[in-house]
PDB file of C-alpha atoms in Angstrom:
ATOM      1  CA  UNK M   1      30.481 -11.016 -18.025  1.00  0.00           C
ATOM      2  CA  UNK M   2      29.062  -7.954 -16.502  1.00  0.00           C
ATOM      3  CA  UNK M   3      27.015  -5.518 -18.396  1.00  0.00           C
ATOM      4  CA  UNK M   4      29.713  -2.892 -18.893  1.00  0.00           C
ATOM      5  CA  UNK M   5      32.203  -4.929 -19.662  1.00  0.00           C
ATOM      6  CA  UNK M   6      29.801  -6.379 -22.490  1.00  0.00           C
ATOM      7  CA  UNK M   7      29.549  -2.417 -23.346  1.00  0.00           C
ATOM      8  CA  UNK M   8      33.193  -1.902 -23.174  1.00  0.00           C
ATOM      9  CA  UNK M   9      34.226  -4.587 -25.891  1.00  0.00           C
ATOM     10  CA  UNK M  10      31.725  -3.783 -27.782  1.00  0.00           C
ATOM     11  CA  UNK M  11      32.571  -0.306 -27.796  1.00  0.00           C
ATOM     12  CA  UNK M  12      36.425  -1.426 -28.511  1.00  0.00           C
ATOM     13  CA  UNK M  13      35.074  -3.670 -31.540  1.00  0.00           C
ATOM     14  CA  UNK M  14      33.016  -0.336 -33.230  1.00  0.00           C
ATOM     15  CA  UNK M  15      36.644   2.149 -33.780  1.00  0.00           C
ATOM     16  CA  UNK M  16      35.810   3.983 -36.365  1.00  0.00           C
ATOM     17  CA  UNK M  17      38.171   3.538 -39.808  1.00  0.00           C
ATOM     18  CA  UNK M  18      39.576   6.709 -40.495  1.00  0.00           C
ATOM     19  CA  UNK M  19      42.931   7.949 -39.482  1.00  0.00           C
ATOM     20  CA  UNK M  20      41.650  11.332 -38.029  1.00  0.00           C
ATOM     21  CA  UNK M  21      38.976   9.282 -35.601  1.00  0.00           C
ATOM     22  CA  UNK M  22      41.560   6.859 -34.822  1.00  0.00           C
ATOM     23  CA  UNK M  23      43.536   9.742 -33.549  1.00  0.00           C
ATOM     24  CA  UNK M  24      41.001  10.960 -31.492  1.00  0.00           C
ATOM     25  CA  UNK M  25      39.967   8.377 -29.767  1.00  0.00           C
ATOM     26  CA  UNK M  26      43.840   7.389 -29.040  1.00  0.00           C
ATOM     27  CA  UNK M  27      43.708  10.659 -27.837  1.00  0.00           C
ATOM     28  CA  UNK M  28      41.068  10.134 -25.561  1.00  0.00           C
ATOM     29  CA  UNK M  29      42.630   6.672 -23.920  1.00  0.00           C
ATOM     30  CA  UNK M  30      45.875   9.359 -23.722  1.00  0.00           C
ATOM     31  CA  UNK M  31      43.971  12.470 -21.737  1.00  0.00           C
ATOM     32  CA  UNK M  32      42.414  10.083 -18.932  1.00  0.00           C
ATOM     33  CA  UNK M  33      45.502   7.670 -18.812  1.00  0.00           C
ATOM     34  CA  UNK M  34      48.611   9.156 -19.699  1.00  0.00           C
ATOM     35  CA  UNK M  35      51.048  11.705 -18.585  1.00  0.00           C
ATOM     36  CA  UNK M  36      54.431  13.101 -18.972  1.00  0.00           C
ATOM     37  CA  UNK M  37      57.198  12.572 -16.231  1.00  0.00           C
ATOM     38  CA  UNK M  38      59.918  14.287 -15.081  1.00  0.00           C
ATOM     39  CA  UNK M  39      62.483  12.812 -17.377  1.00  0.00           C
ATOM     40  CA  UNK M  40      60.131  13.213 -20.455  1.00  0.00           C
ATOM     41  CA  UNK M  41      58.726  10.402 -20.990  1.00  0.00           C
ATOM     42  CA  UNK M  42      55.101   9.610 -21.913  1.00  0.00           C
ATOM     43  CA  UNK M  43      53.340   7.020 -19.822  1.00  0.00           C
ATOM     44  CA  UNK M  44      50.086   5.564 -20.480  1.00  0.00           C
ATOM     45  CA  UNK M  45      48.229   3.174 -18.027  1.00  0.00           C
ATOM     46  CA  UNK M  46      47.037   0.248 -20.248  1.00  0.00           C
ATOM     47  CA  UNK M  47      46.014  -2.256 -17.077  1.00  0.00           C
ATOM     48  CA  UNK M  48      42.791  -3.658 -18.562  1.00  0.00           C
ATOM     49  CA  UNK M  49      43.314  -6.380 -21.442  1.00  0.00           C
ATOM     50  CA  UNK M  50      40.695  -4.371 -23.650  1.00  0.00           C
ATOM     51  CA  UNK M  51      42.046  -1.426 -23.406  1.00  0.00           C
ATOM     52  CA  UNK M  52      45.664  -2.767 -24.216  1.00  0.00           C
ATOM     53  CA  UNK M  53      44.515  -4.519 -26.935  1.00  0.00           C
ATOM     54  CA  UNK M  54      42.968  -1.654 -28.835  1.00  0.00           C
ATOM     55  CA  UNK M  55      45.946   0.867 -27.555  1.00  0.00           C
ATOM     56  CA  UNK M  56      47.799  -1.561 -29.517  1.00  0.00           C
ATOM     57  CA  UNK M  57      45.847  -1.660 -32.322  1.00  0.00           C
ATOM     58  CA  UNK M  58      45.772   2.314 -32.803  1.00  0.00           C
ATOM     59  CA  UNK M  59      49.253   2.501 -32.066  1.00  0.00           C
ATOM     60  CA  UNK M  60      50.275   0.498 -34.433  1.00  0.00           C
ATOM     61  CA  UNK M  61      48.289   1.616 -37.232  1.00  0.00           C
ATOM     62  CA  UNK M  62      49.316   4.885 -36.336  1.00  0.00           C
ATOM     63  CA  UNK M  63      52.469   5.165 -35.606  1.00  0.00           C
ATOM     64  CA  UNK M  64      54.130   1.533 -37.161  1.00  0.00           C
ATOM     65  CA  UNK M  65      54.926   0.833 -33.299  1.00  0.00           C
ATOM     66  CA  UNK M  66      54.206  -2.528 -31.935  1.00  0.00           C
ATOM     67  CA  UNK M  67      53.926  -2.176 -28.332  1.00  0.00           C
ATOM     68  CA  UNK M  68      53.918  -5.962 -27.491  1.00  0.00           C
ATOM     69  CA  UNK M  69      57.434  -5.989 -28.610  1.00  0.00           C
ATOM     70  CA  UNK M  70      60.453  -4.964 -26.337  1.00  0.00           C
ATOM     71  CA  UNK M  71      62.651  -1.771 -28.013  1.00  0.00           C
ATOM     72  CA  UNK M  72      64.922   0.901 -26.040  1.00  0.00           C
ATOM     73  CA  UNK M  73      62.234   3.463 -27.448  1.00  0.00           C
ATOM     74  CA  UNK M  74      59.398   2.324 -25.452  1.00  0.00           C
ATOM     75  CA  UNK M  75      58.505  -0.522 -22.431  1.00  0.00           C
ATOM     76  CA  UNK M  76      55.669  -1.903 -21.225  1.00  0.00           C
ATOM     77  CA  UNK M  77      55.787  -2.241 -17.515  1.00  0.00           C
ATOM     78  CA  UNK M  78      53.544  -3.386 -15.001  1.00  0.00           C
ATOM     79  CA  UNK M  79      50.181  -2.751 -17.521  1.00  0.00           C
ATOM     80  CA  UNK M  80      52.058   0.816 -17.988  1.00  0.00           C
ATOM     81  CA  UNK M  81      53.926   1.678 -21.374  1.00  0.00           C
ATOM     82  CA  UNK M  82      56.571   4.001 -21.083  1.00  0.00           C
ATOM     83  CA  UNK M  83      57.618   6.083 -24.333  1.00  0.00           C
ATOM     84  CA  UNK M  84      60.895   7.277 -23.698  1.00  0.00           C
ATOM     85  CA  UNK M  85      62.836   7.700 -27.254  1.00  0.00           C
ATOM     86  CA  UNK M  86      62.367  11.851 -27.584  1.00  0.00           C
ATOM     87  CA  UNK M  87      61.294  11.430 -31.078  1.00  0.00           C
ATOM     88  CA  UNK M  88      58.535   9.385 -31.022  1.00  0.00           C
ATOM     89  CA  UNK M  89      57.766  11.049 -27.695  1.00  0.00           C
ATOM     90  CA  UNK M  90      57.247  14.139 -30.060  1.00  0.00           C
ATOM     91  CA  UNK M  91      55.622  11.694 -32.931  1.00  0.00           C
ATOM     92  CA  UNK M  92      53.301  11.341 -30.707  1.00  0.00           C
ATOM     93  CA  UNK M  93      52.618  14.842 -28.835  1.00  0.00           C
ATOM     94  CA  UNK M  94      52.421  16.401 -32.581  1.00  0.00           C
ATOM     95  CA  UNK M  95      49.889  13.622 -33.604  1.00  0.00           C
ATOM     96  CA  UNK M  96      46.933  13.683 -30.802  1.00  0.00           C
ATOM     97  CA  UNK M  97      48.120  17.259 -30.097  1.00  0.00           C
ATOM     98  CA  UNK M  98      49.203  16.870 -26.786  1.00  0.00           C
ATOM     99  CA  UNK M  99      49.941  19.913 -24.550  1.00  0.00           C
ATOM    100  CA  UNK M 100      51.375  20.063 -20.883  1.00  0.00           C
ATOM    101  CA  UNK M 101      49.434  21.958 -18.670  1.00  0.00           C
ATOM    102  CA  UNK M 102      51.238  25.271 -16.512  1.00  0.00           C
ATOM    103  CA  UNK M 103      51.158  22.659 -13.900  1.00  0.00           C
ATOM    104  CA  UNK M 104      53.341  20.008 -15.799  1.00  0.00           C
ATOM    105  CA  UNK M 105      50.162  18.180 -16.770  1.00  0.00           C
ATOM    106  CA  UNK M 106      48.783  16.941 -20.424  1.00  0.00           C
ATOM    107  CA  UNK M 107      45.589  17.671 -21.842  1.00  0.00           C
ATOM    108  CA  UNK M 108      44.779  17.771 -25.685  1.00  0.00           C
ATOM    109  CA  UNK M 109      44.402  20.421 -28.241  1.00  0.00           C
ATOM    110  CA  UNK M 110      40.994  21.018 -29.514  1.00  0.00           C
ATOM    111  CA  UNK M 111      41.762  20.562 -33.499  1.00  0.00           C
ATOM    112  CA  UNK M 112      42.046  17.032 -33.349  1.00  0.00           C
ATOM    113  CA  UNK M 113      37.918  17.537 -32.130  1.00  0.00           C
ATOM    114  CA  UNK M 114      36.637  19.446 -35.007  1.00  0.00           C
ATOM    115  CA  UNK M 115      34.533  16.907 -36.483  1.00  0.00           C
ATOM    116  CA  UNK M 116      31.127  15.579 -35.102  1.00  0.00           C
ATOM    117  CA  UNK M 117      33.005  11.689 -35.847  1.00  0.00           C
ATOM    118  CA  UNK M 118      35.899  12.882 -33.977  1.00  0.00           C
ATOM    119  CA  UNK M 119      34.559  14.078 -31.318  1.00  0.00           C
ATOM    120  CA  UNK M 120      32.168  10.807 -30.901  1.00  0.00           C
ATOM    121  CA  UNK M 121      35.451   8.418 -31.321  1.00  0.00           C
ATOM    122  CA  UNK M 122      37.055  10.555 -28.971  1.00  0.00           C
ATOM    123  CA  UNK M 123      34.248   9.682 -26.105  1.00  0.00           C
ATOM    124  CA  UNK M 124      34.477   6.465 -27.082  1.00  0.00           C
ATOM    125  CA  UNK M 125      38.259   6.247 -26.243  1.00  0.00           C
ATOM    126  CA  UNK M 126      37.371   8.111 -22.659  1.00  0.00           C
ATOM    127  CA  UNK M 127      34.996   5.597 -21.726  1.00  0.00           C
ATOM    128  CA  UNK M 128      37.197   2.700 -22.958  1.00  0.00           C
ATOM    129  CA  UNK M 129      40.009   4.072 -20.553  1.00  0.00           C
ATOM    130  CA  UNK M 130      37.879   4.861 -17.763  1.00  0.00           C
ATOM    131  CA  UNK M 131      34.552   4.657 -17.987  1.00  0.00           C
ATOM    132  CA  UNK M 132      31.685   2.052 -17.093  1.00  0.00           C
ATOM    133  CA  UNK M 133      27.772   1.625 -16.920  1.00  0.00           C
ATOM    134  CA  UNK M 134      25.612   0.264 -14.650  1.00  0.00           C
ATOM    135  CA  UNK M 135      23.501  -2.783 -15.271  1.00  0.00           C
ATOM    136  CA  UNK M 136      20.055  -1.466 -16.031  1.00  0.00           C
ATOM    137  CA  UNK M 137      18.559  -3.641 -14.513  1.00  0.00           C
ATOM    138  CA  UNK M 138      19.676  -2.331 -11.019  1.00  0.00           C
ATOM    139  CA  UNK M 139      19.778   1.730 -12.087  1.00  0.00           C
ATOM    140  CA  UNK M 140      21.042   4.363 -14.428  1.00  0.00           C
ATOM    141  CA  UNK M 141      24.256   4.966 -14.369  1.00  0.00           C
ATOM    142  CA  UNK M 142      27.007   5.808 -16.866  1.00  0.00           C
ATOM    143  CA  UNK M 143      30.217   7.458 -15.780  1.00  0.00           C
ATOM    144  CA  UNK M 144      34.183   8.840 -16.759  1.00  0.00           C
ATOM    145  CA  UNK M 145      36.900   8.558 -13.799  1.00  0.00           C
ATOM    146  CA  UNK M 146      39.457  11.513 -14.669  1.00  0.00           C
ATOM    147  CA  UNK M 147      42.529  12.373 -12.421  1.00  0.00           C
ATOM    148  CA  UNK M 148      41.886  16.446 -12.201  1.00  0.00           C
ATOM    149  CA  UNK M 149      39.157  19.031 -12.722  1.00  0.00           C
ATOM    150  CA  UNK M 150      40.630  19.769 -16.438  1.00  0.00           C
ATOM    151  CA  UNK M 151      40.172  16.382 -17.519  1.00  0.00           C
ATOM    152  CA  UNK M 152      36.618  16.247 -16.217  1.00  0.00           C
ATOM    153  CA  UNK M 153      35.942  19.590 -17.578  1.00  0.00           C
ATOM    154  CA  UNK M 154      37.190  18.543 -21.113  1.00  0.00           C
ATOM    155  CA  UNK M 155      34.909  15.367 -21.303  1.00  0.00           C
ATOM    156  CA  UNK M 156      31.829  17.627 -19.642  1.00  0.00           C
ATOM    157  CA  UNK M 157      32.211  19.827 -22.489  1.00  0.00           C
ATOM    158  CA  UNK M 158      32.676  17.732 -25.457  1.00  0.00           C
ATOM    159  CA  UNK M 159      29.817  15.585 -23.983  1.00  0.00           C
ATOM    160  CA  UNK M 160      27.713  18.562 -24.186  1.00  0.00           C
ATOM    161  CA  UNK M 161      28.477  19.102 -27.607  1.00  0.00           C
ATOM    162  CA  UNK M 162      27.628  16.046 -28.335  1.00  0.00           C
ATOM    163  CA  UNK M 163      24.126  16.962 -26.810  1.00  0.00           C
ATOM    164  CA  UNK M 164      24.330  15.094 -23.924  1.00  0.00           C
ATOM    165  CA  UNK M 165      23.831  16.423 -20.508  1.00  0.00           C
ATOM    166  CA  UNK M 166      26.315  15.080 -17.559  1.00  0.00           C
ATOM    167  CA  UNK M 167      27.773  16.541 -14.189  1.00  0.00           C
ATOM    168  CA  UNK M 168      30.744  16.333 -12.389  1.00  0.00           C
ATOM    169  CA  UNK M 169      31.377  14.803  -8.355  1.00  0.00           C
ATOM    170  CA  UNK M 170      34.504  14.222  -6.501  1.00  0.00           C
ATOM    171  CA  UNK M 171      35.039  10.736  -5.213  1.00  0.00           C
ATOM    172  CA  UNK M 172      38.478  10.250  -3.105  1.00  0.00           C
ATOM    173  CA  UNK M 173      41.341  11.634  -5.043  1.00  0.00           C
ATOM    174  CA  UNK M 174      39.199  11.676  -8.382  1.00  0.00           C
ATOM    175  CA  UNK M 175      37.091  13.718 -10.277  1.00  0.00           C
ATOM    176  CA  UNK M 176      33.717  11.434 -11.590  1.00  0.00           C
ATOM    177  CA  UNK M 177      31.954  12.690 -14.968  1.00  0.00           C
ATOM    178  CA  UNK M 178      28.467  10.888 -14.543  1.00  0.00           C
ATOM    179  CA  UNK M 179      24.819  10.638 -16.119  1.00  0.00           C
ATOM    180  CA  UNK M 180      22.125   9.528 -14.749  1.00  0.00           C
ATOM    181  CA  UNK M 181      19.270  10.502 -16.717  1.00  0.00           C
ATOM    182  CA  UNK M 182      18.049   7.310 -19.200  1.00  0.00           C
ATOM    183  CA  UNK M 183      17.003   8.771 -21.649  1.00  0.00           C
ATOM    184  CA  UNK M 184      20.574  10.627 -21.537  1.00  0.00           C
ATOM    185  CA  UNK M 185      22.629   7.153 -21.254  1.00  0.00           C
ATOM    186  CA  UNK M 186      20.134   5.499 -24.230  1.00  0.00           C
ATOM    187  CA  UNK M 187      21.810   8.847 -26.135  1.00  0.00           C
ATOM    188  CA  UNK M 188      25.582   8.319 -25.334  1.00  0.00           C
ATOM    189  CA  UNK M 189      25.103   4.486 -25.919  1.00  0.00           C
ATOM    190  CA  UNK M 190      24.241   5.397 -29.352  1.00  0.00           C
ATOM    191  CA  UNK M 191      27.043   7.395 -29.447  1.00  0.00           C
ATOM    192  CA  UNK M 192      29.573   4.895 -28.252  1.00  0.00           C
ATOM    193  CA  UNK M 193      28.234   2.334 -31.210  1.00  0.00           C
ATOM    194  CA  UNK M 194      27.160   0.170 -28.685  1.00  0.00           C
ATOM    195  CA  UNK M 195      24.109  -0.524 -30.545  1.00  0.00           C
ATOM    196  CA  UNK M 196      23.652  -4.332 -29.112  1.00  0.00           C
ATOM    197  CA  UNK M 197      24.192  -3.041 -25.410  1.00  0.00           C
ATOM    198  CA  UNK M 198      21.790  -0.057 -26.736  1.00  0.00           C
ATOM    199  CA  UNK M 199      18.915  -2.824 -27.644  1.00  0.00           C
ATOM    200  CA  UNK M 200      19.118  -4.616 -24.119  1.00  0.00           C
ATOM    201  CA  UNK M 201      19.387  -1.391 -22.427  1.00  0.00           C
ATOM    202  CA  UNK M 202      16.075   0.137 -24.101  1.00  0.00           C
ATOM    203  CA  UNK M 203      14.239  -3.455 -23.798  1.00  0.00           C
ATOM    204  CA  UNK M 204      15.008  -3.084 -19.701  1.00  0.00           C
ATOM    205  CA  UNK M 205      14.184   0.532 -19.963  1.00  0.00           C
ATOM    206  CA  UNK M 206      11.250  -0.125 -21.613  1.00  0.00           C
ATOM    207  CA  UNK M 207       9.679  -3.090 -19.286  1.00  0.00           C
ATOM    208  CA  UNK M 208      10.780  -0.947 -16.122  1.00  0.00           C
ATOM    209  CA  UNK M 209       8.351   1.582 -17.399  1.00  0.00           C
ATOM    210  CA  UNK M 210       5.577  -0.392 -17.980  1.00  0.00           C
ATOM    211  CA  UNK M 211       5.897  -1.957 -14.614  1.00  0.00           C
ATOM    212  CA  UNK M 212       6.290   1.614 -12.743  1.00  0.00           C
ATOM    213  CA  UNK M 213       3.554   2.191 -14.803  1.00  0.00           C
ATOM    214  CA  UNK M 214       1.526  -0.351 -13.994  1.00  0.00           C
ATOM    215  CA  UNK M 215       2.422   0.023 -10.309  1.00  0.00           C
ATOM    216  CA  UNK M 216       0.891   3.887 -10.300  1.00  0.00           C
ATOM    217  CA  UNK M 217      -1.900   2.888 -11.684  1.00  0.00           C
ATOM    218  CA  UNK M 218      -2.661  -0.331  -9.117  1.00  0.00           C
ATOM    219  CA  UNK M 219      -1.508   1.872  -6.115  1.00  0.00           C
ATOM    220  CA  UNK M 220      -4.015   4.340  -7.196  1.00  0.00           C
ATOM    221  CA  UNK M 221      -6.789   1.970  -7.928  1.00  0.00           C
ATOM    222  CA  UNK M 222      -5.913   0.708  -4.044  1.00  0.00           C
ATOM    223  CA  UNK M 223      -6.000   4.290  -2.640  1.00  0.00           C
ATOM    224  CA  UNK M 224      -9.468   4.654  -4.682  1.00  0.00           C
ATOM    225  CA  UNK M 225     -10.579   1.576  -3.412  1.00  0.00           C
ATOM    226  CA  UNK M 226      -9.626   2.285   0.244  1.00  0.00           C
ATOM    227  CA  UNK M 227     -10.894   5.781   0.095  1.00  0.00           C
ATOM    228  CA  UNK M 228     -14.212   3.853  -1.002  1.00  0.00           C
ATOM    229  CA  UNK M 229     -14.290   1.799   1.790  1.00  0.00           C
ATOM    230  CA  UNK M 230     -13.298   4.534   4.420  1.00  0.00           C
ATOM    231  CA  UNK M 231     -16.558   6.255   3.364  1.00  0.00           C
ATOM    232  CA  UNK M 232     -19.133   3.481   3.489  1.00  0.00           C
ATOM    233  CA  UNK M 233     -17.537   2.587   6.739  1.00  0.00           C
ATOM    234  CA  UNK M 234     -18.680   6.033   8.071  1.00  0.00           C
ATOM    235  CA  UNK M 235     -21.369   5.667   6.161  1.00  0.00           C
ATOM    236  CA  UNK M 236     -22.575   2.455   7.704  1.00  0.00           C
ATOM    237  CA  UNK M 237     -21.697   3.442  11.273  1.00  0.00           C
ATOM    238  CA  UNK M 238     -24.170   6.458  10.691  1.00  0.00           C
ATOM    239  CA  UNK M 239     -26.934   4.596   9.671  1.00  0.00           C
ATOM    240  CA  UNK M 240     -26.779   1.490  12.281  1.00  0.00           C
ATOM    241  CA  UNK M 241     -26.826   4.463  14.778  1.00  0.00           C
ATOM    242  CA  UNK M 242     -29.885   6.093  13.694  1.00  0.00           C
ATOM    243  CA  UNK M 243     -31.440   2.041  13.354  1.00  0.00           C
ATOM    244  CA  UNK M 244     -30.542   1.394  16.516  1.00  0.00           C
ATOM    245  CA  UNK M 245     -31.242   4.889  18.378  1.00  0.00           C
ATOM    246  CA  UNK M 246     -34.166   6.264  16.271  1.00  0.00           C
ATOM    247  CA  UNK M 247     -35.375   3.710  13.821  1.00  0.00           C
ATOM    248  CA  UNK M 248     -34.250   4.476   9.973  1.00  0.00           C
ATOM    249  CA  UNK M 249     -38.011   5.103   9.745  1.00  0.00           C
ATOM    250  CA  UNK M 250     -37.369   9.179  11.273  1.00  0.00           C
ATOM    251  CA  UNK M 251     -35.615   9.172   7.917  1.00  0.00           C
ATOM    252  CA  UNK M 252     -37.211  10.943   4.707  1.00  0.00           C
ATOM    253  CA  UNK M 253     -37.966   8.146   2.325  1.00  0.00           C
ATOM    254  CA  UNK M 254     -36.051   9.393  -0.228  1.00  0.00           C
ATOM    255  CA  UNK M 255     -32.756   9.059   2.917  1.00  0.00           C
ATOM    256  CA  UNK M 256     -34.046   6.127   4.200  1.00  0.00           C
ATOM    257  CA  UNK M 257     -33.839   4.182   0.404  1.00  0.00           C
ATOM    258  CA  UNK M 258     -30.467   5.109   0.496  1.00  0.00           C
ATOM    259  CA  UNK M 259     -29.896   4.420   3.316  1.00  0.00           C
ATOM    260  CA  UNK M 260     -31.543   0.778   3.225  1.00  0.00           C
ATOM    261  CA  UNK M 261     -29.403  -0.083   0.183  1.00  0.00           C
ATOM    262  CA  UNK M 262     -25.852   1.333   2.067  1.00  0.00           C
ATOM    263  CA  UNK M 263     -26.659  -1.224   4.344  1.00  0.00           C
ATOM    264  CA  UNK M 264     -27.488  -3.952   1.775  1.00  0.00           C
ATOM    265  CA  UNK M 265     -23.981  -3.006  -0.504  1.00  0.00           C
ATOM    266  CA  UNK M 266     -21.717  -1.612   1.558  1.00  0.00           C
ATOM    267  CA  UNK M 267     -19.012  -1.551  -0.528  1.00  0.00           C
ATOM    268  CA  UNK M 268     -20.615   0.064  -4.050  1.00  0.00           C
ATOM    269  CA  UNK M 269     -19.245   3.187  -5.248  1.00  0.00           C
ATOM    270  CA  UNK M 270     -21.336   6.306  -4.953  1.00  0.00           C
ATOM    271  CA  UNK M 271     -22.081   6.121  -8.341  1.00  0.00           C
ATOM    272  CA  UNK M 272     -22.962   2.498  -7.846  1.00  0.00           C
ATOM    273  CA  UNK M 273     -25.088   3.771  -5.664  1.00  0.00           C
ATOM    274  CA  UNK M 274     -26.770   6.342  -7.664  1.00  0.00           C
ATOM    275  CA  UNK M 275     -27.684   3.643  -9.826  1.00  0.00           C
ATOM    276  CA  UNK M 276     -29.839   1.541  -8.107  1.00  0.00           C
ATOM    277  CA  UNK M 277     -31.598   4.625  -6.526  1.00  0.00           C
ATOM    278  CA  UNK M 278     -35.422   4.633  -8.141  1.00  0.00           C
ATOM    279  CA  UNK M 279     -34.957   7.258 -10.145  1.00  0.00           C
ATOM    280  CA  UNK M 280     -31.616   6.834 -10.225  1.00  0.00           C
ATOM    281  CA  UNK M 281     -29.442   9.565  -8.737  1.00  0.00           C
ATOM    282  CA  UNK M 282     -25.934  11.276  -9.712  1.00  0.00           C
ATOM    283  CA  UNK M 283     -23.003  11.728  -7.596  1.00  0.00           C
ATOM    284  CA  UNK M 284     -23.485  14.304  -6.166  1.00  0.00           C
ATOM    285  CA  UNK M 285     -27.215  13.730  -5.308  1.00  0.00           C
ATOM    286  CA  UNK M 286     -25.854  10.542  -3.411  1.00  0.00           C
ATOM    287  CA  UNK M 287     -23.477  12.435  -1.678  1.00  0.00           C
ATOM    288  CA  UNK M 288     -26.237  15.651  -0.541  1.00  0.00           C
ATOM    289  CA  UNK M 289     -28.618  12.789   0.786  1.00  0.00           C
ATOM    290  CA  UNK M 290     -25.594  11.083   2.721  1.00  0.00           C
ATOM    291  CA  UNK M 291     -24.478  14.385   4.012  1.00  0.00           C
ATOM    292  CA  UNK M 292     -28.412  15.027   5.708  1.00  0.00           C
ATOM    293  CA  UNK M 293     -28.175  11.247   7.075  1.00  0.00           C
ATOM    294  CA  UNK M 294     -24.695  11.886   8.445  1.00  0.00           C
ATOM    295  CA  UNK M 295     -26.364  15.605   9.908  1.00  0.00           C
ATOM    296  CA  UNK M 296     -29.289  13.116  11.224  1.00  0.00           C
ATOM    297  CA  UNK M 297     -26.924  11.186  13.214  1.00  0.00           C
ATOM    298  CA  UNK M 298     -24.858  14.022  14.547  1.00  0.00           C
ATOM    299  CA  UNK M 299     -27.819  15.585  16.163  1.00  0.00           C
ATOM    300  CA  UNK M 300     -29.060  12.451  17.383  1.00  0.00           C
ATOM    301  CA  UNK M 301     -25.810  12.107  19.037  1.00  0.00           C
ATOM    302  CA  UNK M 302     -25.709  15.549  20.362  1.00  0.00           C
ATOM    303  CA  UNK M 303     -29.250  15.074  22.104  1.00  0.00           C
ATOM    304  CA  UNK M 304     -28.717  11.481  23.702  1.00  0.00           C
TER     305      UNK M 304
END
């Protein structure tokens, strides 16, 4: 079983209790999957067993209609149920507050969104209906498929109220509602219910931190190490030309100590360096006495 479909029965499994959340989140499966046609009728697309299953469920506790039974008032066709008695048609329309559009189209009255719960069982039935999540094991990725710009808009905003942060994309004939900060999917997680998906997600999160983490720090240590080695390099080719063209012994002896001990440790630090200087020597006193052998070289360069 993927990852979110793990998230999506879990989600389906966590409906909250009470009539009014019921109805919102009913309401949500309605806004991304239903419509009105021309005769009337309210059709909702119930393809996936999961989300039949619960559609069912609310259904029935709401309205005393069992779907999964044939009756001249409704039909379920091809994963598609078809409410077609005028009554319940309005039964229903009055309950989630559905509204047609100028365009012929539903969306849903705010009032059934008042409350905080309502408005989180209400996401809940969105992603249920449409929605999915990326593994995150591969990225971070949560997203809602709506049909139109409304749609999108509505879950954008009730997202936001929800404090979480999402955008909006076109993809083919739909309009995609997506996050993709983590920190921002650990948050809607929580708000789903999905609090077992929530642990694996956080324990992934978590180790793919430490391991970026751990991967700065090791690159860095590498680019400090091959800095380090880029400069004694230059360092060494400095000094083996004044040996071999002067004779270290034109050297100070104060340059020539250093010097003599580059040779001997080529790959110490400056500080390293510093250290085994007699006294020993800071930083930046390592680095002014290289600077005059590297100056000693150039000239002797310049005059050959």
């Amino acid at each position: 079983m993927s990852y979110s479909n793990s998230i999506n029965l879990e989600v389906c499994a966590n409906v909250e209790h009470a009539v009014h959340c019921r109805i919102a989140c009913l309401a949500g499966i309605v806004l991304l999957q239903g419509s009105f046609t021309e005769d009337g009728e309210l059709k909702i697309k119930l393809q996936e067993e999961n989300l039949r299953t619960l559609a069912a469920k609310l259904i029935r506790h709401l309205f005393d209609v069992d779907i999964s039974e044939t009756s001249d008032d409704y039909c379920m066709k091809k994963g598609r149920l078809y409410i077609n008695k005028p009554e319940l048609v309005k039964d229903f329309s009055e309950r989630l507050k559905l509204r047609r559009t100028e365009g012929g189209d539903l969306t849903i009255d705010r009032i059934v969104l008042q409350k905080s719960c309502c408005k989180r069982a209400f996401i809940k039935g969105c992603f249920i209906s449409s929605g999915s999540i990326t593994d995150p094991n591969k990225g971070y990725h949560l997203e809602f498929v709506a049909r139109d710009m409304l749609r999108a808009d509505y879950i954008l905003d009730i997202l936001s109220n929800l404090g979480i942060s999402a955008k909006k994309v076109t993809r083919r004939d739909n309009y995609i509602v997506y996050i993709k900060d983590s920190e921002a999917i650990r948050d809607a997680l929580g708000i789903l219910g999905a609090s077992n998906g929530l642990m694996e997600y956080e324990n992934v999160r978590i180790l793919k931190e430490i391991r970026n983490s751990v991967n700065r720090e090791v690159n860095c240590d590498t680019a400090n190490m091959n800095k380090v080695a880029n400069a004694a390099a230059k360092d060494i080719e400095d000094i083996e030309f004044i040996e071999q063209t002067a004779g270290l012994g034109i050297l100070p002896d104060s340059l020539r100590e250093l010097a003599e001990t580059r040779l001997l440790y080529p790959y110490l630090s400056l500080k390293e360096l510093g250290d085994m200087m007699n006294p020993p020597l800071g930083k930046s006193g390592v680095n002014h006495r290289i600077r005059r052998i590297r100056e000693t070289a150039e000239k002797l360069r310049v005059n050959l």
